Coordinates of C-alpha atoms and ligand atoms in Angstrom, one line a residue:
M1 CA 16.9 -31.6 -16.1
D2 CA 16.7 -32.9 -12.6
I3 CA 13.3 -32.2 -10.9
F4 CA 12.8 -33.6 -7.4
A5 CA 10.6 -33.4 -4.3
V6 CA 12.2 -32.4 -1.1
P7 CA 10.5 -33.6 2.2
T8 CA 9.7 -30.8 4.6
K9 CA 7.8 -30.1 7.8
P10 CA 5.3 -27.3 8.4
Y11 CA 6.0 -24.2 10.5
S12 CA 3.2 -23.1 12.8
D13 CA 3.5 -19.3 12.1
Q14 CA 3.0 -19.2 8.3
T15 CA -0.1 -17.1 7.8
F16 CA -0.8 -14.9 4.8
G17 CA -2.4 -11.6 6.1
T18 CA -3.6 -8.5 4.4
S19 CA -0.4 -8.1 2.5
G20 CA 1.0 -11.7 2.2
L21 CA 3.4 -13.4 4.6
R22 CA 5.7 -11.0 6.4
K23 CA 8.4 -12.1 8.9
K24 CA 11.9 -11.2 10.1
V25 CA 14.7 -12.2 7.7
S26 CA 15.9 -14.6 10.5
V27 CA 12.6 -16.4 10.4
F28 CA 12.6 -16.7 6.6
G29 CA 16.2 -18.0 6.9
Q30 CA 15.1 -21.2 8.7
E31 CA 15.4 -24.4 6.7
H32 CA 12.7 -24.7 4.0
Y33 CA 10.7 -21.7 5.4
L34 CA 10.6 -19.9 2.1
E35 CA 10.2 -23.1 0.1
N36 CA 7.2 -24.1 2.2
A37 CA 5.5 -20.8 1.6
V38 CA 6.2 -20.8 -2.2
Q39 CA 5.1 -24.5 -2.7
S40 CA 1.9 -23.8 -0.6
I41 CA 1.1 -21.0 -3.0
F42 CA 1.6 -23.2 -6.0
D43 CA -0.3 -26.1 -4.4
C44 CA -3.4 -23.8 -4.1
L45 CA -3.4 -22.8 -7.8
D46 CA -4.8 -24.8 -10.6
N47 CA -3.8 -25.4 -14.2
F48 CA -0.8 -23.1 -14.4
E49 CA 1.5 -25.6 -16.2
G50 CA 3.1 -23.9 -19.3
K51 CA 1.8 -20.5 -18.2
T52 CA 3.6 -17.3 -17.2
L53 CA 4.8 -16.4 -13.7
I54 CA 6.2 -13.0 -12.9
I55 CA 8.7 -12.6 -10.1
G56 CA 10.4 -9.5 -8.6
G57 CA 10.9 -7.7 -5.4
D58 CA 11.8 -4.4 -3.7
G59 CA 15.5 -5.2 -3.5
R60 CA 15.6 -5.7 0.2
Y61 CA 18.1 -8.1 1.9
Y62 CA 17.3 -11.7 0.9
N63 CA 15.6 -10.6 -2.3
N64 CA 18.1 -12.1 -4.7
H65 CA 18.7 -15.3 -2.8
A66 CA 14.9 -15.9 -2.6
L67 CA 14.6 -15.2 -6.3
Q68 CA 17.0 -18.0 -7.2
V69 CA 15.1 -20.4 -4.9
I70 CA 11.8 -19.5 -6.4
I71 CA 13.0 -19.6 -10.1
K72 CA 14.2 -23.2 -9.4
M73 CA 10.9 -24.1 -7.8
A74 CA 8.8 -22.5 -10.6
V75 CA 10.7 -24.5 -13.2
A76 CA 10.1 -27.7 -11.2
N77 CA 6.4 -26.9 -10.9
Q78 CA 6.2 -26.6 -14.7
F79 CA 5.6 -22.9 -15.3
G80 CA 6.3 -22.4 -19.0
H81 CA 7.5 -18.8 -18.8
I82 CA 9.2 -17.0 -15.9
I83 CA 9.6 -13.2 -16.2
V84 CA 12.0 -11.7 -13.7
G85 CA 12.9 -8.0 -13.2
Q86 CA 16.6 -7.2 -13.9
D87 CA 18.6 -7.1 -10.6
G88 CA 15.6 -8.8 -9.0
L89 CA 13.6 -5.5 -9.0
L90 CA 10.0 -4.9 -9.7
S91 CA 7.7 -2.5 -7.9
T92 CA 4.3 -3.7 -6.8
P93 CA 2.3 -1.6 -9.3
A94 CA 4.7 -2.4 -12.1
V95 CA 4.1 -6.1 -11.4
S96 CA 0.3 -5.5 -11.5
H97 CA 0.7 -3.8 -14.9
L98 CA 3.0 -6.5 -16.3
I99 CA 0.6 -9.3 -15.3
Q100 CA -2.1 -7.7 -17.5
K101 CA 0.3 -6.7 -20.3
R102 CA 1.9 -10.2 -20.5
Q103 CA -1.3 -12.0 -19.7
A104 CA 0.5 -13.8 -16.9
F105 CA -1.1 -16.4 -14.7
G106 CA 0.1 -14.6 -11.6
A107 CA 3.1 -13.1 -9.8
I108 CA 5.2 -13.5 -6.7
I109 CA 6.3 -10.2 -5.2
L110 CA 9.1 -10.2 -2.6
T111 CA 8.5 -7.4 -0.3
A112 CA 7.6 -6.4 3.2
S113 CA 6.7 -3.0 1.8
H114 CA 7.1 -0.3 4.5
N115 CA 8.7 -2.6 7.1
P116 CA 12.4 -2.0 7.6
G117 CA 14.9 -4.1 5.6
G118 CA 18.4 -5.5 6.1
K119 CA 19.6 -8.6 7.9
E120 CA 17.9 -7.6 11.1
G121 CA 14.8 -6.4 9.3
D122 CA 11.8 -8.0 7.6
F123 CA 11.2 -10.0 4.4
G124 CA 7.9 -10.8 2.8
I125 CA 6.2 -12.7 0.0
K126 CA 2.9 -11.9 -1.6
Y127 CA 1.0 -13.4 -4.5
N128 CA -1.0 -11.5 -7.2
I129 CA -3.6 -13.2 -9.4
S130 CA -4.2 -13.0 -13.2
T131 CA -6.2 -9.7 -13.0
G132 CA -3.1 -8.1 -11.4
A133 CA -4.9 -7.8 -8.0
P134 CA -3.5 -9.1 -4.7
A135 CA -4.7 -12.6 -3.8
P136 CA -8.3 -12.3 -2.4
A137 CA -8.9 -13.2 1.2
A138 CA -10.1 -16.7 0.6
L139 CA -7.0 -17.6 -1.5
G140 CA -4.8 -16.1 1.2
E141 CA -6.5 -18.4 3.8
A142 CA -6.0 -21.4 1.5
F143 CA -2.2 -20.6 1.3
S144 CA -2.1 -20.4 5.1
K145 CA -4.0 -23.7 5.4
R146 CA -1.7 -25.5 3.0
C147 CA 1.4 -24.1 4.9
A148 CA 0.1 -25.8 8.0
N149 CA 0.3 -29.3 6.5
I150 CA 2.9 -29.1 3.8
D151 CA 5.1 -32.2 3.6
R152 CA 7.2 -31.7 0.4
Y153 CA 8.2 -29.1 -2.1
W154 CA 9.4 -29.4 -5.7
T155 CA 12.6 -27.9 -7.0
S156 CA 15.1 -28.4 -9.9
K157 CA 18.8 -28.6 -10.2
I158 CA 19.6 -25.7 -12.5
P159 CA 22.4 -23.2 -12.2
D160 CA 21.7 -19.8 -10.6
I161 CA 20.4 -17.3 -13.1
D162 CA 22.4 -14.1 -13.8
L163 CA 19.9 -11.4 -12.9
S164 CA 22.2 -8.5 -13.6
K165 CA 21.5 -8.4 -17.4
Q166 CA 18.5 -8.7 -19.6
S167 CA 18.4 -12.1 -21.3
E168 CA 16.3 -15.0 -22.3
I169 CA 17.3 -18.5 -21.1
N170 CA 15.6 -21.8 -22.1
I171 CA 15.7 -24.5 -19.5
S172 CA 13.9 -27.6 -20.6
S173 CA 10.4 -26.5 -21.5
T174 CA 10.6 -23.2 -19.5
L175 CA 11.7 -19.8 -20.8
I176 CA 13.3 -17.5 -18.3
E177 CA 13.2 -13.9 -19.3
I178 CA 15.1 -11.2 -17.4
I179 CA 13.5 -7.8 -18.3
D180 CA 14.0 -4.1 -17.8
P181 CA 11.7 -3.5 -14.7
V182 CA 11.0 0.1 -15.6
I183 CA 10.2 0.6 -19.2
D184 CA 6.8 -1.0 -19.6
Y185 CA 5.5 0.7 -16.5
A186 CA 6.9 4.1 -17.6
E187 CA 5.3 3.7 -21.1
Y188 CA 2.0 3.0 -19.4
C189 CA 2.2 6.1 -17.2
Q190 CA 2.7 8.1 -20.4
E191 CA -0.5 6.7 -21.8
I192 CA -2.4 7.8 -18.7
F193 CA -1.0 11.3 -18.0
D194 CA -0.2 14.3 -20.2
F195 CA 3.6 14.1 -20.2
E196 CA 3.8 17.1 -22.6
A197 CA 2.1 19.3 -20.1
I198 CA 4.2 18.0 -17.2
K199 CA 7.4 18.5 -19.3
K200 CA 6.3 22.1 -19.8
L201 CA 5.8 22.6 -16.1
F202 CA 9.3 21.4 -15.4
S203 CA 10.9 23.4 -18.1
S204 CA 9.2 26.5 -16.7
G205 CA 11.3 26.1 -13.6
F206 CA 9.0 24.0 -11.4
K207 CA 11.1 22.2 -8.8
M208 CA 10.4 18.9 -7.2
T209 CA 12.2 16.6 -4.7
F210 CA 11.3 12.9 -4.8
D211 CA 12.6 10.7 -2.0
A212 CA 12.7 7.0 -3.1
M213 CA 13.8 6.1 0.5
N214 CA 16.6 3.8 -0.9
A215 CA 13.9 1.4 -2.1
V216 CA 12.4 0.1 -5.4
T217 CA 11.1 3.4 -6.9
G218 CA 14.5 5.0 -7.4
P219 CA 15.1 3.6 -10.9
Y220 CA 11.5 4.2 -12.0
A221 CA 11.5 7.8 -10.7
K222 CA 14.9 8.7 -12.3
Y223 CA 13.7 7.5 -15.6
I224 CA 10.2 9.0 -15.5
F225 CA 10.9 12.3 -13.7
E226 CA 14.4 13.1 -14.8
E227 CA 14.8 11.4 -18.2
K228 CA 11.3 11.5 -19.6
L229 CA 9.9 14.6 -18.0
G230 CA 13.0 16.7 -17.8
A231 CA 13.1 17.4 -14.1
T232 CA 16.5 18.7 -12.9
P233 CA 19.0 15.9 -12.2
G234 CA 19.1 15.4 -8.5
T235 CA 15.2 15.7 -8.3
V236 CA 15.3 12.0 -7.1
V237 CA 17.1 11.5 -3.8
H238 CA 17.9 8.2 -2.1
G239 CA 17.4 6.8 -5.6
K240 CA 19.5 3.6 -5.4
P241 CA 17.7 0.6 -4.0
L242 CA 19.8 -0.7 -1.0
P243 CA 19.3 -4.1 0.8
D244 CA 18.8 -2.3 4.1
F245 CA 17.2 0.9 2.6
G246 CA 20.2 2.7 4.1
G247 CA 18.8 2.2 7.5
L248 CA 15.6 4.1 6.6
H249 CA 12.1 2.9 7.4
P250 CA 10.7 3.1 3.9
E251 CA 7.3 4.4 4.9
P252 CA 6.4 7.8 3.4
N253 CA 4.8 9.6 6.3
L254 CA 5.5 12.5 8.6
T255 CA 7.5 10.3 11.0
Y256 CA 9.7 8.3 8.7
A257 CA 10.2 10.8 5.8
K258 CA 11.2 13.5 8.3
D259 CA 14.1 15.0 6.2
L260 CA 11.8 15.5 3.3
V261 CA 9.1 17.0 5.5
D262 CA 11.8 19.4 7.0
L263 CA 12.8 20.3 3.4
A264 CA 9.2 21.1 2.5
Y265 CA 8.9 23.4 5.5
S266 CA 12.2 25.1 4.9
E267 CA 13.2 28.3 3.0
Q268 CA 14.6 26.1 0.2
A269 CA 11.4 24.2 -0.2
P270 CA 10.8 23.1 -3.8
D271 CA 7.3 23.4 -5.3
L272 CA 6.5 19.8 -4.6
C273 CA 8.0 17.2 -2.3
A274 CA 7.0 13.5 -2.7
A275 CA 8.1 10.1 -1.5
S276 CA 7.2 6.5 -2.0
D277 CA 7.4 3.3 0.1
G278 CA 9.5 0.1 0.0
D279 CA 7.6 -1.5 -2.9
G280 CA 6.3 1.6 -4.6
D281 CA 2.6 1.3 -4.0
R282 CA 2.3 4.3 -1.6
Y283 CA 3.2 7.9 -1.7
M284 CA 3.3 11.2 0.2
I285 CA 2.7 14.7 -1.2
L286 CA 3.8 18.0 0.3
G287 CA 3.6 21.5 -1.2
K288 CA 5.7 24.4 0.1
S289 CA 5.1 24.3 3.9
F290 CA 2.0 22.3 3.3
F291 CA 1.3 18.6 4.0
V292 CA -1.5 17.0 1.9
T293 CA -3.3 14.4 3.9
P294 CA -4.0 11.1 2.1
A295 CA -7.8 11.7 2.5
D296 CA -7.6 15.2 1.0
S297 CA -5.3 13.9 -1.8
L298 CA -7.9 11.2 -2.7
A299 CA -10.6 13.8 -2.8
V300 CA -8.5 15.9 -5.1
F301 CA -8.1 13.0 -7.4
A302 CA -11.9 12.5 -7.5
E303 CA -12.4 16.2 -8.2
Y304 CA -10.0 16.3 -11.1
M305 CA -10.3 12.8 -12.4
E306 CA -12.3 13.6 -15.5
K307 CA -9.9 16.4 -16.4
I308 CA -7.3 13.7 -17.3
P309 CA -8.2 12.4 -20.8
F310 CA -7.5 8.7 -19.8
Y311 CA -10.3 8.9 -17.3
K312 CA -12.8 11.1 -19.2
G313 CA -16.2 9.5 -18.9
K314 CA -14.8 6.8 -16.7
F315 CA -15.4 8.0 -13.2
Y316 CA -17.8 5.3 -12.1
G317 CA -17.6 5.7 -8.4
A318 CA -15.0 5.7 -5.6
A319 CA -14.1 3.8 -2.4
R320 CA -12.1 4.5 0.7
S321 CA -11.0 2.4 3.6
M322 CA -13.1 2.8 6.7
P323 CA -10.5 4.8 8.6
T324 CA -9.9 7.3 5.8
A325 CA -11.6 10.7 6.4
A326 CA -14.9 11.2 4.7
I327 CA -14.1 14.1 2.4
L328 CA -14.1 11.7 -0.6
D329 CA -17.8 11.0 0.2
A330 CA -18.6 14.7 0.0
V331 CA -16.9 15.0 -3.4
C332 CA -18.7 11.9 -4.7
Q333 CA -22.0 13.2 -3.4
K334 CA -21.5 16.5 -5.3
L335 CA -20.5 14.6 -8.5
K336 CA -23.4 12.1 -7.9
K337 CA -21.2 9.1 -7.7
E338 CA -21.4 6.2 -5.4
C339 CA -18.8 6.1 -2.6
Y340 CA -18.1 2.8 -0.8
Q341 CA -16.3 2.1 2.6
T342 CA -14.1 -1.0 2.8
P343 CA -12.0 -2.6 5.5
T344 CA -8.3 -1.8 5.5
G345 CA -6.3 -3.6 2.8
W346 CA -6.1 -3.2 -0.9
K347 CA -7.7 -6.5 -1.7
F348 CA -11.1 -5.2 -0.7
F349 CA -11.1 -2.8 -3.7
G350 CA -10.4 -5.5 -6.3
N351 CA -14.0 -6.6 -7.0
L352 CA -15.3 -3.1 -6.9
L353 CA -12.7 -2.0 -9.5
E354 CA -13.2 -5.0 -11.7
S355 CA -17.0 -4.7 -11.8
Q356 CA -16.6 -1.0 -12.6
K357 CA -18.6 0.0 -9.5
I358 CA -15.6 2.3 -8.8
S359 CA -12.7 3.7 -10.7
L360 CA -10.9 5.4 -7.8
C361 CA -9.9 4.2 -4.4
G362 CA -7.6 4.9 -1.5
E363 CA -6.6 4.5 2.1
E364 CA -5.5 6.8 4.9
S365 CA -2.1 5.2 4.8
F366 CA -1.0 7.1 1.7
G367 CA -2.2 4.5 -0.8
A368 CA -4.4 5.4 -3.9
G369 CA -5.1 4.0 -7.3
T370 CA -7.6 3.4 -10.1
F371 CA -8.4 0.6 -12.5
H372 CA -5.2 1.4 -14.4
V373 CA -3.6 -1.4 -12.3
M374 CA -5.1 -3.5 -9.7
E375 CA -2.8 -2.3 -6.9
K376 CA -2.3 1.0 -5.2
D377 CA 0.4 3.0 -7.1
G378 CA 2.7 5.6 -5.6
L379 CA 4.3 7.1 -8.7
W380 CA 1.0 7.2 -10.4
A381 CA -0.4 9.3 -7.6
I382 CA 2.6 11.7 -7.8
L383 CA 2.2 11.9 -11.6
F384 CA -1.5 12.6 -11.1
W385 CA -0.6 15.6 -8.8
L386 CA 2.0 16.8 -11.4
N387 CA -0.7 16.6 -14.1
I388 CA -3.1 18.6 -12.0
L389 CA -0.5 21.2 -11.1
A390 CA 0.4 21.5 -14.8
L391 CA -3.2 21.9 -15.8
T392 CA -4.2 24.4 -13.2
G393 CA -0.9 26.3 -12.6
E394 CA -1.9 26.3 -8.9
S395 CA 0.1 25.2 -5.9
P396 CA -0.9 22.0 -3.9
K397 CA -1.9 24.3 -1.0
K398 CA -4.2 26.3 -3.2
I399 CA -5.8 23.2 -4.7
V400 CA -6.5 21.6 -1.3
Q401 CA -7.7 24.9 0.2
K402 CA -10.2 25.2 -2.6
L403 CA -11.4 21.7 -1.8
W404 CA -11.8 22.5 2.0
K405 CA -13.9 25.6 1.1
K406 CA -16.2 23.5 -1.0
Y407 CA -16.5 20.4 1.1
G408 CA -15.3 21.2 4.6
R409 CA -12.0 20.3 6.3
F410 CA -11.4 17.0 8.0
Y411 CA -8.6 16.7 10.6
T412 CA -7.1 13.3 11.0
K413 CA -4.4 11.6 13.0
T414 CA -3.3 7.9 13.2
Y415 CA -1.6 6.5 16.2
S416 CA 0.3 3.2 16.1
Y417 CA 1.2 1.4 19.3
H418 CA 3.6 -1.5 18.7
T419 CA 4.2 -4.1 21.4
D420 CA 6.0 -7.5 21.5
A421 CA 3.2 -8.7 23.8
A422 CA 0.6 -9.3 21.1
K423 CA -2.1 -10.3 23.6
D424 CA -2.2 -6.8 25.1
V425 CA -3.7 -5.5 21.9
D426 CA -6.3 -8.3 21.9
H427 CA -7.2 -7.6 25.5
L428 CA -7.7 -3.9 24.8
I429 CA -9.9 -4.6 21.8
D430 CA -11.8 -7.3 23.6
A431 CA -12.4 -4.9 26.6
L432 CA -13.6 -2.2 24.2
S433 CA -15.8 -4.5 22.3
S434 CA -17.5 -5.8 25.5
K435 CA -18.4 -2.2 26.4
I436 CA -20.1 -1.5 23.0
P437 CA -23.7 -1.7 24.3
T438 CA -23.0 0.6 27.3
L439 CA -21.2 3.4 25.6
P440 CA -23.8 5.3 23.6
G441 CA -25.0 8.4 25.4
K442 CA -21.9 8.6 27.6
K443 CA -20.1 11.9 27.9
I444 CA -16.3 11.7 27.2
N445 CA -14.3 14.9 27.5
N446 CA -16.3 17.3 25.3
F447 CA -18.0 14.6 23.3
V448 CA -21.0 12.5 23.6
V449 CA -20.8 8.9 22.3
Q450 CA -23.4 8.4 19.6
K451 CA -22.9 5.0 18.0
V452 CA -20.4 2.2 18.6
Y453 CA -20.2 -0.9 16.4
L454 CA -17.9 -3.6 15.1
F455 CA -17.1 -2.9 11.5
D456 CA -18.3 -5.8 9.3
Y457 CA -18.2 -5.7 5.5
T458 CA -20.2 -7.4 2.8
D459 CA -18.6 -7.2 -0.6
P460 CA -21.1 -5.5 -2.8
V461 CA -20.1 -7.7 -5.8
T462 CA -19.8 -11.2 -4.3
N463 CA -21.8 -10.7 -1.0
E464 CA -18.8 -12.3 0.8
K465 CA -18.8 -11.2 4.5
T466 CA -15.7 -10.1 6.4
T467 CA -16.4 -9.5 10.0
N468 CA -14.6 -7.9 13.0
Q469 CA -12.6 -5.3 11.0
G470 CA -12.3 -2.9 13.9
V471 CA -14.4 -0.9 16.3
V472 CA -16.1 2.4 15.2
I473 CA -16.9 5.0 17.8
D474 CA -19.0 7.8 16.4
L475 CA -19.0 10.9 18.6
S476 CA -20.8 14.2 18.6
E477 CA -19.0 17.2 17.0
D478 CA -18.5 15.2 13.7
A479 CA -15.7 13.2 15.4
R480 CA -14.9 9.6 15.1
I481 CA -12.4 7.2 16.7
F482 CA -11.7 3.9 14.9
V483 CA -9.7 1.1 16.5
R484 CA -8.1 -1.9 14.8
K485 CA -5.2 -4.3 14.9
S486 CA -2.6 -4.0 12.2
G487 CA -2.4 -6.9 9.8
T488 CA 1.2 -6.2 8.6
S489 CA 3.3 -6.6 11.8
S490 CA 6.0 -9.2 11.3
S491 CA 6.1 -9.9 15.1
G492 CA 4.2 -8.8 18.2
A493 CA 1.2 -6.7 17.4
T494 CA 0.3 -3.1 16.5
L495 CA -2.8 -1.3 17.7
K496 CA -3.9 1.4 15.3
V497 CA -6.2 4.2 16.5
Y498 CA -7.5 6.6 13.8
L499 CA -8.9 9.9 14.8
S500 CA -10.9 12.2 12.6
Q501 CA -13.0 15.3 13.0
K502 CA -14.7 17.7 10.7
S503 CA -14.0 21.3 11.4
K504 CA -16.9 23.8 11.7
T505 CA -14.8 26.9 12.0
S506 CA -12.8 28.0 9.0
T507 CA -9.3 28.5 10.4
P508 CA -8.7 26.5 13.6
D509 CA -5.1 25.9 14.6
P510 CA -4.3 22.5 13.0
A511 CA -1.8 21.6 15.7
L512 CA -4.5 22.0 18.4
F513 CA -7.6 20.9 16.6
L514 CA -7.6 17.2 17.6
T515 CA -6.3 17.7 21.2
D516 CA -9.8 17.2 22.7
L517 CA -10.3 14.1 20.7
E518 CA -6.9 12.8 21.8
T519 CA -7.9 13.1 25.4
A520 CA -11.2 11.3 24.7
M521 CA -9.2 8.5 23.0
Q522 CA -7.1 8.0 26.1
D523 CA -10.2 8.1 28.4
L524 CA -12.0 5.6 26.3
L525 CA -9.3 3.2 25.4
Q526 CA -7.0 3.3 28.5
I527 CA -4.1 2.4 26.3
Q528 CA -1.6 2.7 29.1
K529 CA -3.6 0.4 31.3
Y530 CA -3.5 -2.4 28.7
M531 CA -0.2 -1.8 27.0
G532 CA 1.9 -0.2 29.7
N533 CA 4.7 2.2 28.9
K534 CA 6.7 0.0 26.7
A535 CA 4.7 0.2 23.5
E536 CA 6.5 2.0 20.6
V537 CA 4.3 4.9 19.6
S538 CA 4.2 6.7 16.3
A539 CA 1.7 9.2 14.9
T540 CA 1.0 10.5 11.5
Ligands
VG1_601 C1 -1.1 -1.0 6.5 C2 -2.0 0.1 6.1 C3 -3.0 -0.3 5.0 C4 -2.2 -0.9 3.8 C5 -1.3 -2.0 4.3 C6 -0.4 -2.6 3.2 O1 -1.8 -2.1 7.0 O2 -2.7 0.5 7.2 O3 -3.8 0.7 4.7 O4 -3.1 -1.4 2.9 O5 -0.4 -1.5 5.3 O6 0.4 -1.6 2.6 P1 -2.0 -2.4 8.6 O7 -2.8 -3.6 8.6 O8 -0.6 -2.5 9.1 O9 -2.7 -1.2 9.1 V1 1.8 -1.9 1.8 O10 2.5 -0.6 1.4 O11 2.4 -3.1 2.8 O12 1.4 -2.8 0.5
CO602 CO1 3.8 -0.9 0.0

């Protein structure tokens, strides 16, 4: 077999952020752009010759072309075993599970997650290590550094592999295995949750609608919900992965899963509505006319964790990303478990999970998970809810209302302001940071500023420091504003502003509750002054 090095030149924009390298398809389409990224990853890894590499993606445009390129490069770089999902598909949590099950050296996942797909959309590549977790920050930095001075990549002359059927192909000393992307993951879910109880729930007439948003979870959901658990055919909608996600923005939230939200609030609402994102690691849950916030959902998982046999005696502690509302902390306090606060991004949970300081973690962006895999896991979260509903016979609304009664209710809202002028976001954050010493004591709208600080994080396991993860503004009235720059934009920059406030009264109007805090946010940040009127705004 012909293995050869191809000379190449570095690109200046190849940096691996919180979730790998994400760029427009047109950027990835440039000569050697993908190859440079892949070879840079391989160049930063040691002693993988003869070992197993898993490759799969969320099915978006460019997925299968990229897979063929990567297979040829992995063969040339001397991996001994390459496992690829049939049709090029593998969800992020399924990859994480497979890494552990097959004791793989690592995995390359082709996804830009919630970013839109199609020819005009985004593409992405991320690397997961042998524990199943995303590449830690230091490794991501090493990839970026290598990208900046790469001068050759290795590839091989082999025919394209037929990804449409399961098979095993030997090429020189490498075995290429095309596998069913669903079955291993589905079997594992069955080990974790009480499928018999959930089956009974469905056979008693319980109705659910799951929106796969034309992305990777469709085949997983059809098999698990409809075939294994007996949910009515048609439970899964938008179930076929499409290269452009059918024009949808595969982010399960109130803005982008609007049809599902409308269904949940309609007369025909099923008992449960759920959705997942592009690569299957995030989720959304709605009961009848009832939206479950990600922070509340995480707290519900903590509350019911030990009721699931798989987790009995294994609730070590929990963690949430900084902008996630603090109801999890209240549950942990009650259960006498440690609760950690991390910067945004799943990789910050890895060490805590591995060292058994925590078993549960989550983010305000609809991501949650446990040690069952080292990624956040959308379908797992939905199955957890189904298991709780089957155990209690209660509705999502009832379950969450009971939680509020016990621990108080936190209102939250996240604003995203996207602009092509990336420096506007930096200016706003710099201006705010420079005001930090002068803000405490100031009265803003009905609030008094109490404490303002830059969020820095020291990993409790490795003592590794991560600085400048956003600005925290603690206000009176149990309110908080948190400001940071998104790490997953493929171009320009996105400012994220997270509002949260704990309610004192028992039944305030949810629509109006945060209006004072929203006014305070505008006064404090002067978003319009820095970003003008052109920023694209979304709120969840
Ligand atoms: C967003 C979310 C963050 C999540 C990340 C990756 O990041 O806020 O909570 O971990 O996406 O999710 P950012 O930096 O844009 O705010 V995914 O579904 O891309 O794996
Ligand atoms: Co995702």
